[in-house]
Coordinates of C-alpha atoms and ligand atoms in Angstrom, one line a residue:
M1 CA 54.3 60.4 -14.6
S2 CA 57.9 59.8 -15.2
S3 CA 59.8 57.0 -13.4
T4 CA 63.1 58.8 -13.8
E5 CA 64.8 60.3 -10.8
G6 CA 67.7 62.7 -10.6
G7 CA 70.5 61.7 -13.0
G8 CA 68.1 60.1 -15.5
V9 CA 68.5 56.6 -14.3
P10 CA 65.0 55.0 -14.4
F11 CA 63.6 53.6 -11.2
H12 CA 62.3 50.0 -11.3
S13 CA 59.5 48.5 -9.3
G14 CA 57.3 45.5 -9.5
Y15 CA 55.4 42.7 -7.9
V16 CA 57.1 39.4 -7.4
A17 CA 55.1 36.3 -6.7
I18 CA 56.8 33.6 -4.7
I19 CA 55.4 30.2 -5.4
G20 CA 56.4 26.7 -4.6
L21 CA 55.3 23.6 -2.6
P22 CA 54.8 23.9 1.1
N23 CA 58.0 23.7 3.2
V24 CA 60.4 24.5 0.4
G25 CA 61.4 27.7 2.3
K26 CA 59.4 30.5 0.7
S27 CA 58.7 32.4 3.9
T28 CA 62.3 32.0 5.1
L29 CA 63.5 33.3 1.7
L30 CA 61.1 36.3 1.8
N31 CA 62.4 37.2 5.3
R32 CA 66.0 36.8 4.1
L33 CA 65.4 39.1 1.0
T34 CA 63.5 41.8 2.8
G35 CA 65.3 41.6 6.1
T36 CA 62.0 41.7 8.0
H37 CA 59.9 39.0 9.6
L38 CA 56.7 39.4 7.6
A39 CA 55.6 35.9 6.7
A40 CA 55.0 33.3 9.3
V41 CA 57.9 30.9 9.3
A42 CA 56.8 27.6 10.6
P43 CA 58.1 24.1 10.6
R44 CA 54.6 22.8 9.6
P45 CA 53.4 23.0 6.0
Q46 CA 50.4 25.1 5.0
T47 CA 50.7 27.7 7.7
T48 CA 50.8 30.6 5.2
R49 CA 47.2 30.9 4.1
H50 CA 47.1 34.4 2.9
R51 CA 48.9 36.8 0.6
I52 CA 51.5 38.6 2.7
L53 CA 53.5 41.4 1.4
G54 CA 57.2 41.8 1.9
I55 CA 59.1 44.7 0.4
L56 CA 62.7 44.9 -0.7
N57 CA 64.1 48.4 -1.2
G58 CA 67.4 48.6 -3.1
P59 CA 69.3 51.2 -5.0
G60 CA 67.0 52.3 -7.8
F61 CA 64.4 49.6 -7.3
Q62 CA 61.6 48.3 -5.1
A63 CA 60.3 44.7 -5.2
V64 CA 57.0 43.9 -3.6
F65 CA 56.7 40.2 -2.7
L66 CA 53.5 38.3 -2.7
D67 CA 53.9 35.3 -0.5
T68 CA 51.6 32.4 -1.5
P69 CA 50.4 29.4 0.4
G70 CA 52.0 26.8 -1.9
L71 CA 50.9 25.6 -5.3
L72 CA 48.5 22.8 -4.6
D73 CA 45.8 21.0 -6.4
P74 CA 42.3 22.1 -5.1
K75 CA 41.3 18.9 -3.3
Y76 CA 39.8 20.5 -0.3
A77 CA 37.8 23.7 0.3
L78 CA 40.8 25.2 2.0
Q79 CA 43.0 24.4 -0.9
Q80 CA 40.4 25.9 -3.3
Q81 CA 40.7 29.1 -1.3
M82 CA 44.5 28.9 -1.5
K83 CA 44.4 28.3 -5.2
R84 CA 42.3 31.5 -5.6
E85 CA 44.9 33.4 -3.6
I86 CA 47.7 32.0 -5.7
D87 CA 45.9 33.0 -8.9
L88 CA 45.4 36.4 -7.5
A89 CA 49.1 36.8 -6.6
L90 CA 50.1 35.5 -10.1
K91 CA 47.7 38.0 -11.8
D92 CA 49.4 40.9 -10.1
A93 CA 53.0 39.7 -10.6
D94 CA 55.6 41.2 -12.9
L95 CA 57.9 38.3 -12.0
V96 CA 57.2 34.8 -10.8
M97 CA 59.8 33.2 -8.6
L98 CA 59.5 29.4 -8.2
V99 CA 61.2 28.1 -5.1
L100 CA 62.2 24.4 -5.0
D101 CA 63.8 22.4 -2.2
A102 CA 67.3 21.5 -3.5
T103 CA 67.2 18.2 -1.6
R104 CA 64.1 17.0 -3.5
P105 CA 63.9 19.2 -6.6
G106 CA 62.0 16.8 -8.7
E107 CA 58.6 17.2 -7.2
E108 CA 55.7 18.3 -9.3
T109 CA 57.4 21.1 -11.3
D110 CA 55.6 20.1 -14.5
S111 CA 52.1 21.0 -13.4
M112 CA 53.4 24.3 -12.0
V113 CA 55.2 25.3 -15.2
R114 CA 52.1 24.7 -17.2
R115 CA 50.2 27.3 -15.1
L116 CA 53.0 29.8 -15.5
A117 CA 53.3 29.8 -19.3
G118 CA 53.9 33.3 -20.7
R119 CA 55.1 34.8 -17.4
K120 CA 58.6 36.3 -16.6
L121 CA 60.1 33.5 -14.6
L122 CA 63.0 32.8 -12.3
A123 CA 63.7 29.6 -10.4
V124 CA 65.4 29.2 -7.0
L125 CA 66.9 26.0 -5.7
N126 CA 66.8 26.6 -2.0
K127 CA 68.4 24.8 1.0
V128 CA 71.6 24.3 -0.9
D129 CA 73.3 24.2 2.5
L130 CA 72.0 20.7 2.8
V131 CA 73.5 19.5 -0.5
R132 CA 77.0 18.3 -0.2
D133 CA 78.0 18.2 -3.8
K134 CA 76.5 21.0 -5.9
K135 CA 77.0 18.8 -9.0
E136 CA 74.1 16.7 -7.8
L137 CA 71.9 19.7 -8.7
L138 CA 72.9 19.9 -12.4
P139 CA 70.2 17.6 -13.6
A140 CA 67.5 19.6 -11.8
V141 CA 68.9 22.9 -13.2
D142 CA 68.9 21.3 -16.7
R143 CA 65.3 20.2 -16.3
L144 CA 64.2 23.7 -15.1
V145 CA 65.9 25.4 -18.0
K146 CA 64.2 23.0 -20.5
A147 CA 60.9 23.6 -18.7
G148 CA 61.1 27.3 -19.5
F149 CA 63.1 28.9 -16.6
P150 CA 65.9 31.0 -18.2
D151 CA 67.7 31.4 -14.9
V152 CA 68.1 29.1 -11.9
F153 CA 69.7 30.4 -8.7
M154 CA 71.2 28.3 -5.9
V155 CA 70.4 29.8 -2.5
S156 CA 70.3 29.1 1.2
A157 CA 67.5 31.2 2.6
L158 CA 68.5 30.0 6.1
K159 CA 72.2 30.8 6.0
G160 CA 72.1 33.6 3.4
G161 CA 74.3 32.1 0.6
G162 CA 73.3 33.3 -2.8
A163 CA 70.8 35.9 -1.5
D164 CA 72.7 38.9 -2.9
D165 CA 73.0 37.5 -6.4
L166 CA 69.3 36.7 -6.3
K167 CA 68.4 40.3 -5.2
T168 CA 70.4 41.7 -8.1
A169 CA 68.7 39.3 -10.5
I170 CA 65.2 40.3 -9.2
A171 CA 66.0 44.0 -9.5
A172 CA 67.2 43.5 -13.1
R173 CA 63.9 41.9 -14.1
L174 CA 61.5 44.5 -12.7
P175 CA 59.8 46.9 -15.1
E176 CA 60.4 50.6 -15.0
G177 CA 58.1 52.5 -12.6
Q178 CA 57.7 54.5 -9.5
P179 CA 58.0 52.7 -6.1
F180 CA 54.6 51.4 -4.9
Y181 CA 55.3 52.1 -1.3
P182 CA 57.2 54.8 0.4
P183 CA 60.6 53.2 1.2
D184 CA 61.1 55.2 4.5
A185 CA 57.8 54.2 5.9
V186 CA 58.6 50.5 5.4
A187 CA 62.1 50.7 6.8
D188 CA 61.2 52.9 9.8
R189 CA 58.0 51.4 11.0
P190 CA 57.4 48.0 9.5
E191 CA 54.8 46.9 12.0
E192 CA 52.7 50.0 11.9
F193 CA 52.9 50.0 8.1
F194 CA 51.8 46.4 7.8
A195 CA 49.1 46.7 10.5
A196 CA 47.6 49.4 8.2
E197 CA 47.9 47.2 5.2
F198 CA 46.1 44.3 7.0
V199 CA 43.2 46.7 7.9
R200 CA 43.0 47.8 4.3
E201 CA 43.1 44.2 3.1
A202 CA 40.2 43.4 5.4
V203 CA 38.2 46.3 4.0
F204 CA 38.9 45.0 0.5
N205 CA 37.7 41.6 1.5
L206 CA 34.5 42.7 3.2
Y207 CA 33.1 45.5 1.1
G208 CA 31.9 46.0 -2.5
E209 CA 33.7 47.9 -5.2
E210 CA 33.3 51.6 -4.2
I211 CA 34.3 51.6 -0.5
P212 CA 37.8 50.0 -0.7
Y213 CA 39.1 52.5 -3.2
S214 CA 37.8 55.4 -1.1
T215 CA 39.6 54.1 2.0
A216 CA 42.9 55.1 3.6
V217 CA 44.1 53.6 6.8
V218 CA 46.4 55.3 9.3
V219 CA 47.8 53.5 12.3
E220 CA 48.0 56.2 14.9
E221 CA 49.2 54.2 17.9
F222 CA 51.0 50.9 18.1
K223 CA 52.1 50.1 21.7
E224 CA 53.8 47.0 22.7
R225 CA 52.8 46.3 26.3
P226 CA 54.6 43.7 28.4
D227 CA 52.2 41.1 29.9
R228 CA 49.3 42.7 28.0
K229 CA 48.0 42.6 24.5
D230 CA 49.7 45.1 22.1
Y231 CA 47.4 48.1 21.6
I232 CA 46.8 49.4 18.1
L233 CA 44.6 52.4 17.2
A234 CA 43.9 52.8 13.5
T235 CA 41.7 55.3 11.7
I236 CA 39.9 54.4 8.5
F237 CA 39.4 57.4 6.3
V238 CA 36.5 57.4 3.8
E239 CA 35.5 60.2 1.5
R240 CA 31.8 60.7 2.3
E241 CA 29.4 60.4 5.2
S242 CA 27.4 57.8 3.3
Q243 CA 30.5 55.6 3.1
K244 CA 31.2 56.1 6.8
A245 CA 27.7 54.6 7.5
I246 CA 28.3 51.6 5.3
M247 CA 31.8 51.1 6.8
I248 CA 30.4 51.0 10.3
G249 CA 27.3 49.0 9.4
S250 CA 24.1 48.7 11.5
G251 CA 25.1 48.4 15.2
G252 CA 28.8 48.6 14.2
K253 CA 28.6 45.0 12.9
A254 CA 30.5 45.6 9.6
L255 CA 33.4 47.4 11.3
K256 CA 33.6 44.7 13.9
R257 CA 34.2 42.1 11.1
V258 CA 36.9 44.3 9.7
G259 CA 38.5 44.6 13.1
S260 CA 38.3 40.9 13.8
Q261 CA 39.8 39.9 10.4
A262 CA 42.6 42.5 10.6
R263 CA 43.4 41.6 14.1
Q264 CA 43.9 37.9 13.3
E265 CA 46.2 38.9 10.4
I266 CA 48.2 41.3 12.6
E267 CA 48.5 38.7 15.3
A268 CA 49.8 36.1 12.8
F269 CA 52.3 38.7 11.6
T270 CA 53.6 39.9 14.9
G271 CA 53.2 36.6 16.8
R272 CA 51.6 38.5 19.7
P273 CA 48.1 39.0 20.9
V274 CA 46.6 42.4 19.8
F275 CA 43.9 44.7 20.9
L276 CA 42.8 46.6 17.8
E277 CA 40.7 49.7 18.0
L278 CA 39.2 51.1 14.8
R279 CA 37.8 54.6 14.1
V280 CA 36.1 55.8 10.9
K281 CA 36.5 59.4 9.8
V282 CA 35.4 61.3 6.8
A283 CA 38.2 63.2 4.9
V284 CA 36.3 64.7 2.0
A285 CA 37.8 63.8 -1.4
W286 CA 41.1 62.8 0.3
R287 CA 42.3 61.1 -2.8
K288 CA 42.5 64.4 -4.6
N289 CA 44.3 66.1 -1.7
E290 CA 48.1 65.7 -2.1
R291 CA 48.8 67.2 1.3
F292 CA 46.4 64.8 3.0
I293 CA 48.2 61.9 1.3
R294 CA 51.6 63.2 2.2
D295 CA 50.8 64.0 5.8
N296 CA 48.5 61.1 6.6
I297 CA 49.3 58.2 4.4
Y298 CA 53.0 58.5 4.1
G299 CA 53.7 60.7 7.1
R300 CA 54.0 59.6 10.7
D301 CA 52.4 62.3 12.7
W302 CA 48.7 62.7 12.5
A303 CA 46.9 65.1 14.8
D304 CA 43.2 65.3 15.3
Ligands
GDP401 P1 57.4 27.6 3.2 O1 56.3 26.7 3.6 O2 57.8 27.4 1.8 O3 57.1 29.0 3.5 O4 58.7 27.2 4.1 P2 59.3 27.9 5.4 O5 60.0 29.1 5.0 O6 58.2 27.9 6.4 O7 60.4 26.8 5.7 C1 60.1 25.4 6.0 C2 61.2 24.8 6.8 O8 62.4 24.8 6.0 C3 61.6 25.6 8.0 O9 61.9 24.7 9.1 C4 62.9 26.4 7.6 O10 63.7 26.7 8.7 C5 63.5 25.4 6.6 N1 64.4 26.1 5.7 C6 64.0 27.1 4.9 N2 65.0 27.5 4.1 C7 66.1 26.8 4.4 C8 67.5 26.7 3.9 O11 67.9 27.4 3.1 N3 68.2 25.7 4.5 C9 67.7 24.8 5.4 N4 68.6 23.9 5.9 N5 66.5 24.9 5.9 C10 65.6 25.8 5.4
MG402 MG1 55.4 29.9 4.3

């Protein structure tokens, strides 16, 4: 497949892993870059415990961000889990963006850099709005360049300063390729889109090899209800009856686990309580059916 559109200018797309210590402003930066509120922004460290996608669509490019829970040493079980997620995010990444707090940029960069050897790198000194004299940052910039970061950007994720330059730099570093996600779906319906992604992620977490790759998720209803939980109805499509039985599990137990895990993710994402209803349907060989994919996976109206 060609990644060239219209006038022969190639499209660029790629995964960008955001890494850095807790509280340096990774989630705030992600929200600033994508213009959506995807990652939980919290004043406490370690609130982001899962990979969360954010997507930046720009002219001729799409950057898919993998938010990570902070680069820690695995002292505790939770941190072990977090380290695994970081490694997963790094494995998928075309570009690794290290975020540092400009008010204390010296912390623990060396151990990070060792883990990142051989990757395409970019460093961000965030919270520059808190630094009176930018000259104070020169030693930190110097050290990062020596450590292997060819480019260091000064940004205020909170106020927005430097964000446009950073977007341009990210776009310039993405490999050629088709967009991973339909730009319209993300822009039009971010919450439905990400609710579907969280259900899909739960399926990936809870089933063996075959099932996840045969799965498509369509959010058919997403109702915000004042004074009540949001109502979400999602259909999980599989390709065969046998997969449907596995997906549901005996007594519906397996599907319940999917629902419970996805619901928690969606609630963390929207910040509101959610009632999530899941259905499983067979769409024979849907992966080979372009029309099914266009109408159901990327489209918005799905009729029974
Ligand atoms: P994360 O743990 O790296 O994801 O950090 P968060 O995005 O949750 O931010 C941690 C804290 O730093 C929050 O209170 C943010 O409001 C604050 N913060 C993030 N970016 C900036 C910035 O550019 N300037 C200032 N002054 N504060 C920021
Ligand atoms: Mg965070």
